[in-house]
XYZ file of C-alpha atoms in Angstrom:
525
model
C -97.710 67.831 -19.585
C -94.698 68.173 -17.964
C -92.696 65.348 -15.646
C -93.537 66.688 -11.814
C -90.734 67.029 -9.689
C -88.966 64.429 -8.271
C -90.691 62.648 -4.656
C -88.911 61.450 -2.432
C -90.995 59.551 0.109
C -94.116 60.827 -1.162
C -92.802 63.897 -0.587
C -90.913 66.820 -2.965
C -87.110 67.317 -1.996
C -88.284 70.596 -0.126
C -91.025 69.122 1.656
C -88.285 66.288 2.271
C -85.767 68.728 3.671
C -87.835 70.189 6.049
C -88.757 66.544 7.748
C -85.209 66.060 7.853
C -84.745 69.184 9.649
C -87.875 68.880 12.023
C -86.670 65.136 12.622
C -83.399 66.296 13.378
C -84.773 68.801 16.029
C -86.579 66.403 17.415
C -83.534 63.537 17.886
C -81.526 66.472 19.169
C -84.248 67.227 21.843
C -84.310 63.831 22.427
C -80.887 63.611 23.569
C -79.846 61.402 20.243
C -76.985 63.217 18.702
C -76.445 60.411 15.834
C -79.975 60.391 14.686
C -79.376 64.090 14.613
C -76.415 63.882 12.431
C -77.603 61.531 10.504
C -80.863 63.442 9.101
C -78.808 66.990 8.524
C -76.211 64.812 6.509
C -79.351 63.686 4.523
C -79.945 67.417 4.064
C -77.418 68.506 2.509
C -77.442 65.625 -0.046
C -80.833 67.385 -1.126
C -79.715 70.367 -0.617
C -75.846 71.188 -0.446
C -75.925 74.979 0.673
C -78.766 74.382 3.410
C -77.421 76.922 6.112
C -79.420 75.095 9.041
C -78.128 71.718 8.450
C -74.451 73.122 8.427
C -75.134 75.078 11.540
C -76.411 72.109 12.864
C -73.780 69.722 12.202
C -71.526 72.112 13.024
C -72.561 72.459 16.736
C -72.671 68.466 16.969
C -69.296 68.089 15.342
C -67.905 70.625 18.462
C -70.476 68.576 20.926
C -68.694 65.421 19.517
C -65.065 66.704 19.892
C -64.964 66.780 16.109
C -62.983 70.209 16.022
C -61.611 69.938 12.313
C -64.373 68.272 11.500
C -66.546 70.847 12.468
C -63.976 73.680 11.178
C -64.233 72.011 7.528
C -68.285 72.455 8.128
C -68.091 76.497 9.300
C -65.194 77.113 6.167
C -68.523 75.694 3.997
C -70.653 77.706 5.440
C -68.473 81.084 4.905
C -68.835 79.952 1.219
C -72.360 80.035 1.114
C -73.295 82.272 3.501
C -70.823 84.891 2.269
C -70.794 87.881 4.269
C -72.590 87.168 7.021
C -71.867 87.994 10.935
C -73.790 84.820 11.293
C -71.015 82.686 9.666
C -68.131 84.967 10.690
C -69.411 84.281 14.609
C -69.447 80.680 13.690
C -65.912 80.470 12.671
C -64.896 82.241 15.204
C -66.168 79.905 17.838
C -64.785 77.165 15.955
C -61.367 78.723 15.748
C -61.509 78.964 19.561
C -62.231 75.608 20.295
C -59.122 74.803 17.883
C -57.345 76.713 20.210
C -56.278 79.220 17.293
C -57.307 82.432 19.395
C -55.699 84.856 17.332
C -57.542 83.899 13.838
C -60.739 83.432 16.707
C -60.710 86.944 17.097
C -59.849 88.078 13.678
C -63.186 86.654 12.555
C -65.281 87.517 15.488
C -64.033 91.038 15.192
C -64.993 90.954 11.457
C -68.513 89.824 12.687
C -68.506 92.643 14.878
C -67.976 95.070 12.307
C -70.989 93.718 10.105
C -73.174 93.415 13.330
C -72.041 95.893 16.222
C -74.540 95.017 18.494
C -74.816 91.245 18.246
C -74.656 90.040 21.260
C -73.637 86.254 21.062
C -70.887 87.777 19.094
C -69.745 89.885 22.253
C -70.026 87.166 24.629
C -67.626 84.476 22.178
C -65.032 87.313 22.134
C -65.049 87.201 25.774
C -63.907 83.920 25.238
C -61.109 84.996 23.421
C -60.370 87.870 26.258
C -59.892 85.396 28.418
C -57.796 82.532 26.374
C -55.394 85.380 25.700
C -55.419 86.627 29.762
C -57.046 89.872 29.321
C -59.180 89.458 32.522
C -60.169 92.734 33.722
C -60.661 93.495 30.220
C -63.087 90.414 29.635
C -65.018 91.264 33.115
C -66.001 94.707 31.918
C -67.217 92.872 28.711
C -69.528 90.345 30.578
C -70.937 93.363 32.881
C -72.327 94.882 29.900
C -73.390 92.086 27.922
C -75.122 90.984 31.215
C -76.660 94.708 31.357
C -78.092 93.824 28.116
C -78.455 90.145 28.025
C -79.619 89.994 31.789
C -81.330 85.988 31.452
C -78.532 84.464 29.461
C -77.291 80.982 31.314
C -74.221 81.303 29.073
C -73.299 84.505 30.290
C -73.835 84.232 33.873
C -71.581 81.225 34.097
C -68.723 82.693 32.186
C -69.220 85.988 34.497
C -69.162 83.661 37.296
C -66.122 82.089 36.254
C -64.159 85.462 35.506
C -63.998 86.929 39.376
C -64.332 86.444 42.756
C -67.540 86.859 44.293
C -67.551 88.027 47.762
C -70.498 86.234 50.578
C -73.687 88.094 50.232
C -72.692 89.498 46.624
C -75.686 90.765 44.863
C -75.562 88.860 41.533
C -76.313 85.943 43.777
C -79.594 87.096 44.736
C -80.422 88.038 40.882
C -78.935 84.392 39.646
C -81.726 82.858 42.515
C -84.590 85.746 41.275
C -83.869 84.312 37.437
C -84.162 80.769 39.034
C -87.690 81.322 39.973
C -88.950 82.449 36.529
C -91.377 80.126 34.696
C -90.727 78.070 31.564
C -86.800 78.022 31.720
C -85.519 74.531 29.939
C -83.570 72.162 32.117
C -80.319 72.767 30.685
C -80.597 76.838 31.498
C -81.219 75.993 34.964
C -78.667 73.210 35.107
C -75.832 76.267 33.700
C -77.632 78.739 36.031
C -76.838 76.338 39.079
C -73.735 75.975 38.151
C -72.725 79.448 38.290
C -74.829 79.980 41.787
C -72.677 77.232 43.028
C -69.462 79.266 41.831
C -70.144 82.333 43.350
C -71.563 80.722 46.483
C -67.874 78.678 47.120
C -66.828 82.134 46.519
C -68.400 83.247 49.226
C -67.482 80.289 51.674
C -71.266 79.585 52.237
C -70.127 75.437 50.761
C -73.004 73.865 51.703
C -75.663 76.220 49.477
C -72.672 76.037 46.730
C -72.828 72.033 47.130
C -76.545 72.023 46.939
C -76.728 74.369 44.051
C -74.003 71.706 42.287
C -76.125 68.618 42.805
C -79.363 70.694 41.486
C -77.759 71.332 38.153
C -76.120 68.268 37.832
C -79.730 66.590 38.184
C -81.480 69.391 35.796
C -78.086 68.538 33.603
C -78.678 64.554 33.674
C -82.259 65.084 32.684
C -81.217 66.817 29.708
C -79.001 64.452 28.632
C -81.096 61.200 29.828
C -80.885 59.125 26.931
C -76.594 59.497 26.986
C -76.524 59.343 30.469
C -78.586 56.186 30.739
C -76.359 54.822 27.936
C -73.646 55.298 30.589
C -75.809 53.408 33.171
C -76.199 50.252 30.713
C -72.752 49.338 30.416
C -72.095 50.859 27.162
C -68.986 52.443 27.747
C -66.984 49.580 30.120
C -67.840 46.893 27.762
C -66.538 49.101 25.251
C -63.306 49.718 26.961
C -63.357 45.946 28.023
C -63.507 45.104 24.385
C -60.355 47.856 23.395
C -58.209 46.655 26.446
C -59.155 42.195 25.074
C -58.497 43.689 21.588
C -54.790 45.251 21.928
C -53.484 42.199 23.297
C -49.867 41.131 23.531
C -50.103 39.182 20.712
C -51.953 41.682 18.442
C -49.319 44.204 19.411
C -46.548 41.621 18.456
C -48.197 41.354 15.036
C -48.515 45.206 14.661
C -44.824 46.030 15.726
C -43.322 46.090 12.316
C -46.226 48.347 11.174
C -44.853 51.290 13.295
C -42.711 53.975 11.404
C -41.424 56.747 14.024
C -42.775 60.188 12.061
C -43.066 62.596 14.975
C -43.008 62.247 19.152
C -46.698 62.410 20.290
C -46.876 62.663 24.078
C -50.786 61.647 25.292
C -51.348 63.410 28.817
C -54.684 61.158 29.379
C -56.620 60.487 32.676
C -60.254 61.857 33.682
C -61.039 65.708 33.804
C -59.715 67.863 36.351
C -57.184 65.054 36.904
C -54.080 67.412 35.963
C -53.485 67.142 32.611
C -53.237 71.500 32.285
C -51.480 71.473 34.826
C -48.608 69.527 33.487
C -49.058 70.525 30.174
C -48.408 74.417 30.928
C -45.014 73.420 32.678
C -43.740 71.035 29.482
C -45.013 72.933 26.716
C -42.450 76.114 27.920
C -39.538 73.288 26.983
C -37.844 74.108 23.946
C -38.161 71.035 22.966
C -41.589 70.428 23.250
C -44.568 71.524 21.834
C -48.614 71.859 22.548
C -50.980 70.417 20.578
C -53.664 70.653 23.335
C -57.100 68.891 22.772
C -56.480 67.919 19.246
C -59.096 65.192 18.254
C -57.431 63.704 15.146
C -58.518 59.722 16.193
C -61.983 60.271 16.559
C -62.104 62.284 13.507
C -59.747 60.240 11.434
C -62.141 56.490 12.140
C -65.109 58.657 11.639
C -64.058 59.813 8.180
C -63.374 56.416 7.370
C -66.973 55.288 8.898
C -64.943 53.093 11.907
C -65.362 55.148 14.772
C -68.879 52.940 16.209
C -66.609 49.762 15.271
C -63.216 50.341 16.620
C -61.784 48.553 17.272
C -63.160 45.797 15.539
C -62.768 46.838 12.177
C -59.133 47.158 12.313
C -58.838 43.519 13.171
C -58.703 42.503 9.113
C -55.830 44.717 8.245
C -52.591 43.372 7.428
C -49.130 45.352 7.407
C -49.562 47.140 4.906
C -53.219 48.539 5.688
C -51.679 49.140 9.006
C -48.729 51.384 7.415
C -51.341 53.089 5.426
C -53.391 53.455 8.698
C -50.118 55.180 10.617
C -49.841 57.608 7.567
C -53.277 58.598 7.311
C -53.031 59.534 11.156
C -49.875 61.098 10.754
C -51.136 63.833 8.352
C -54.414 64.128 10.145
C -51.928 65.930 13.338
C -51.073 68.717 10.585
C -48.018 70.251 9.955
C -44.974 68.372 9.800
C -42.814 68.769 13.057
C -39.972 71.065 13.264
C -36.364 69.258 13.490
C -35.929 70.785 17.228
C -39.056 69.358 18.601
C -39.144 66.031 20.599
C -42.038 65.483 21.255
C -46.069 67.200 20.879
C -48.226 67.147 24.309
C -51.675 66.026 23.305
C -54.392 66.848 26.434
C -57.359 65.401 24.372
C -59.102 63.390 27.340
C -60.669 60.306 24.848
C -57.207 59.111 24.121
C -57.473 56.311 26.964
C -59.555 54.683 24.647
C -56.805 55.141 21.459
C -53.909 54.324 22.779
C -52.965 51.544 22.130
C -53.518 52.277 18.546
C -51.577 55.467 18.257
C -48.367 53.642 20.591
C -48.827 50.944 18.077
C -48.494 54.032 15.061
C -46.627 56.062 16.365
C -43.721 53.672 17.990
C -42.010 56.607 19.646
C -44.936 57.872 21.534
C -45.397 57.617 25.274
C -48.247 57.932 27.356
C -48.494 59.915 30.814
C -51.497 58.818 33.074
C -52.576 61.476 35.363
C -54.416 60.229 38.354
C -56.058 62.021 41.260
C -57.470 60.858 44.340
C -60.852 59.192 43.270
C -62.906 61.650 45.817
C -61.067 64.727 44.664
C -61.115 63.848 41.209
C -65.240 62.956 41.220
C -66.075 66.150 43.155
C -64.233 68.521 41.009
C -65.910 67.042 38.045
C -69.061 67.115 40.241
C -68.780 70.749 40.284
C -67.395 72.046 37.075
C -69.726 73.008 34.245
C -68.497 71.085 30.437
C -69.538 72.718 27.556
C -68.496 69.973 25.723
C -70.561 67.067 25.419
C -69.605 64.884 28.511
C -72.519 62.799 29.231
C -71.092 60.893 32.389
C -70.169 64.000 34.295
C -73.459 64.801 35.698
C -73.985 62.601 38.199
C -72.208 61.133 40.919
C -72.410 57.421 39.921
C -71.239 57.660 36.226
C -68.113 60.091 37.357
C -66.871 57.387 39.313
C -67.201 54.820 36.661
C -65.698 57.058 34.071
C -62.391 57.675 36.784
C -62.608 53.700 36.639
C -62.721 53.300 33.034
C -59.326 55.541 32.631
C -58.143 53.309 35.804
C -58.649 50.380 34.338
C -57.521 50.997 30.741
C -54.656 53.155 32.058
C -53.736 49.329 33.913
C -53.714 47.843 30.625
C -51.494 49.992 28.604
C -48.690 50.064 31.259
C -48.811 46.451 31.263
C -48.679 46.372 27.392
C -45.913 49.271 27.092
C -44.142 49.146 30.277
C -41.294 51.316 28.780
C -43.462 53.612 27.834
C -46.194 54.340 30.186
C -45.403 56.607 33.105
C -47.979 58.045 35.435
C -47.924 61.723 36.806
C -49.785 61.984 40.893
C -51.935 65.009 41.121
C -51.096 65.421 44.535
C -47.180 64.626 43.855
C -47.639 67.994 41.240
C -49.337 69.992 43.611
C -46.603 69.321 46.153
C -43.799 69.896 43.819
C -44.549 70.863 39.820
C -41.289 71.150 39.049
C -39.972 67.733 40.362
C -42.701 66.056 38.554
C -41.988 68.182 35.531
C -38.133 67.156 36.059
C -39.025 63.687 35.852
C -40.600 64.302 32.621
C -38.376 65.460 30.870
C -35.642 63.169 31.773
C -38.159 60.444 30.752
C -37.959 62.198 27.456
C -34.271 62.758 27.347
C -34.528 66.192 27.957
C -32.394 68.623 30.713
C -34.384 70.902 32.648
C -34.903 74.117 31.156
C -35.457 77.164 33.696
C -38.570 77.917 31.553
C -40.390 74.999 33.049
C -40.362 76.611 36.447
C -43.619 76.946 38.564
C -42.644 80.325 39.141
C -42.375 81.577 35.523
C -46.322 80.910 35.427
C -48.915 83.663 36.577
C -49.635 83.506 40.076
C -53.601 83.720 39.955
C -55.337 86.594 42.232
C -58.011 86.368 43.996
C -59.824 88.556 42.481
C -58.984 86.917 38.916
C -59.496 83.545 37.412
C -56.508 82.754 35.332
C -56.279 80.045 32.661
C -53.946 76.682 32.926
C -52.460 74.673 30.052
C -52.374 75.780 26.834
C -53.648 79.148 26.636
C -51.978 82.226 26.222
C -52.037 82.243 29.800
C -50.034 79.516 31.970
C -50.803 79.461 35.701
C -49.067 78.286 38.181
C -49.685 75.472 39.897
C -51.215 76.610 43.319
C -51.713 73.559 46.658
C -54.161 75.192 47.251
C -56.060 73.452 44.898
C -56.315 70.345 46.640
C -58.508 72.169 49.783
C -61.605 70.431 48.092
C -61.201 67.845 49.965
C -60.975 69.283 53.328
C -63.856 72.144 52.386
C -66.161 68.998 51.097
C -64.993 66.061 53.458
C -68.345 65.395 54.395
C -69.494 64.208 50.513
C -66.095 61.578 50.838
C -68.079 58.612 52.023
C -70.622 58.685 49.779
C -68.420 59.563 47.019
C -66.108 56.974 47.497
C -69.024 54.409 47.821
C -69.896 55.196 44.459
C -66.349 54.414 43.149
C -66.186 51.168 44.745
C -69.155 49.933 43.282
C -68.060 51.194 39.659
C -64.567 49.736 39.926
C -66.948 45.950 40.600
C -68.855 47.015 37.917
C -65.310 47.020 35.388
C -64.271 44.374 36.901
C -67.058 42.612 35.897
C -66.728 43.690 32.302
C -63.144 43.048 32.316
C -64.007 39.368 33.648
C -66.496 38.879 30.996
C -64.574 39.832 28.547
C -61.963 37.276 29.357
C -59.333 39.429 30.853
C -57.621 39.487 34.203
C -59.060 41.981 36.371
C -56.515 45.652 36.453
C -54.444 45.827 39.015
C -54.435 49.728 39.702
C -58.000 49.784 40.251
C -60.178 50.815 43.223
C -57.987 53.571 45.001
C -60.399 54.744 47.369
């Protein structure tokens, strides 16, 4: 008789791949993304072409901020899933996230002409409708997906977010019928809230829009209990702690002669909703400078190397040249090499805080701009803004305000470390004038104003349209108006501000334990 087929486990490699899978489902529903990864990766070593774990790992990857990452994943599964408006979508919406909105739509409109009436496949090109400011265009879309589609979370928050809803509107009464149905998950009720609350600030009727907010941020924080109580445990300021003890001034003494200037990196760093777009949309028109938006080449370049749970730890063995080696490794992993004219490239990717001191290190021409934002402001825009990205602290009031304090604190410690090249940029100092702050900016960077950079070269936005700041093909101007949360909310300041109090202790405490001198820019409330 023949030998029987290799058993893994006890198990054949089939029966072995579908645990894996089932496990996988089950760490996912569990709220543990690693354990997740971990078994699909296992997949594919049994089974290279397994379209579920790719899909799978792909979604994480974009959960994770791993956008190359993840586009290396989708590429693979084009090549086994050939022509498929399954794979095509899935490229599509990894293109977008990439920012790349024209090759976005080249392969979303490919999957539309294999599946006409896919639906998911509609709703991601609305996406791209509104990356490349085609609003009225993109609100037609939604209406008839949503004629269609007339439960899907997804869609009624991106509808939401595409026009203005007058008081009384009737898709607020359907949004509160679909709330009452049995058997909806958590998470669909958390995005469902969230686009209640939108229409319902719309409206002016702020305190149903404010209760609808808190409800899906508590739905929300349930469905991502085990990150959020990860937050709650300390994980993330000891972790900072540890990066701002590690990059000391002696460290960085040692690593100065590892630096080799290659290309200007600008990091515009700071919490969400802090400004970041805003500034970004006013530099980027500079000749001189260019937009790499939300690229998320650190993360991806210490998890390739299996360093990304150890940073920065395991860097502390490597000598000069490792640390040369390291600086051209992260070099190529920004992409294409920079065109003479170009200064410098504005990177928006929020985790940055927490690299740094690496990349100044690197890259010994870079310069960091912290944006900062009234604590109260800051929290309750967060408070109220869905994130389809994987942001585990921004779902509840207590874990914002530690996350502002994180970027407080760490902010502290790199403009202590590189005085010369640390500025910070004042949300409110924007709001009052963009183009003095952007003036200041580009002398910083040895650059003359260019009439380009004006506020009023950006779209004005209507209100009757939501228009798109930053990077997109869209740039809107920057409007004071933006800063009425306060005065609409004022109420929520108190307790709002408690909460950041009692975070900034809570760094401080970290900072002390870890042997470092408590920051001095922290606790602005």
């Amino acid at each position: 008789m023949g030998q029987p087929a290799r058993q893994l486990n006890g198990a054949s490699p089939q029966d072995r791949v579908t645990q894996l899978l089932i496990k996988a489902q089950a760490a996912l529903d569990g709220g543990d993304r690693q354990e997740a990864a971990r078994c699909l990766q296992q997949v594919l070593t049994l089974e290279s072409e397994n379209i579920g774990a790719l899909k799978g790992l792909i979604n994480l990857a974009l959960q994770a901020d791993m956008k190359n990452i993840a586009l290396q994943y989708a590429v693979r599964l084009l090549q086994v899933a050939g022509n498929s408006a399954d794979a095509y979508e899935i490229v599509g919406l990894v293109f977008l996230e990439l920012g790349r909105h024209e090759a976005a739509g080249a392969a979303l409109r490919e999957a539309m002409r294999l599946e006409p009436d896919r639906q998911s496949v509609l709703d991601n090109y609305c996406i791209v409708l509104q990356a490349e400011g085609k609003d009225e265009e993109r609100v037609v879309f939604l209406e008839a997906l949503l004629a269609v589609k007339k439960t899907s979370p997804r869609l009624w928050y991106a509808y939401s977010e595409s026009r203005h809803f007058e008081r009384g509107a009737p898709e607020v009464a359907q949004i509160r019928r679909l709330l009452k149905k049995p058997g909806l998950k958590d998470e669909t009720r958390a995005q469902l809230q969230f686009a209640l609350g939108k229409m319902l600030a719309d409206g002016e009727d702020y305190d149903a829009a404010f209760r609808a907010f808190e409800a899906g941020n508590r739905l929300k924080c349930e469905a991502e209990r085990k990150s959020v109580e990860a937050w709650r445990a300390g994980y993330w300021r000891n972790r900072a702690a540890a990066i701002a003890g590690f990059f000391d001034a002696e460290r960085l003494a040692e690593w100065s002669s590892a630096g080799v200037a290659r290309r200007g990196l600008t990091l515009l760093v700071g919490p969400p909703r802090a400004g970041k777009s805003l500034l970004e949309g006013g530099l980027a028109a500079h000749p001189a400078l260019a937009a790499y938006a939300e690229r998320t080449v650190v993360d991806e370049l210490l998890k390739r190397h299996g360093a990304l749970e150890g940073y920065p730890d395991v860097l502390e063995s490597l000598q000069s040249e490792a640390l040369v080696a390291l600086g051209v490794r992260l070099d190529a992993a920004w992409g294409e090499r920079p065109e003479q004219a170009i200064v410098s490239h504005l990177i928006t990717t929020p985790g940055n805080i927490f690299y740094a001191g690496l990349i100044l290190s690197l890259e010994p021409t870079s310069r960091l701009v912290l944006c900062r934002r009234d604590p109260f402001q800051n929290a309750l825009a967060i408070f109220m803004k869905w994130f389809a990205k994987s942001h585990p602290y921004a779902w509840a009031v207590d874990t914002i305000a530690e996350h502002i304090a994180i970027c407080d604190a760490l902010g502290d410690h790199w403009q202590r470390r590189f005085p010369d090249r640390v500025t910070v940029a004042d949300y409110d100092a924007i709001l009052a004038d963009p183009d003095a702050t952007v003036r200041r900016l580009l002398a910083w960077h040895g650059l003359e104003w260019d009439a380009a950079c004006a506020n009023d070269r950006a779209v004005a936005a209507q209100p009757g349209v939501v228009g798109l700041a930053g990077s997109g093909a869209q740039r809107s101007a920057v409007d004071p108006s933006f800063a009425r949360i306060s005065e609409i909310y004022g109420d929520q300041r108190q307790a709002f501000e408690s909460e950041y109090v009692a975070a900034c202790q809570r760094v401080e405490q970290s900072w002390e334990a870890a042997g470092l001198s408590p920051p001095q820019q922290l606790c602005r409330a």
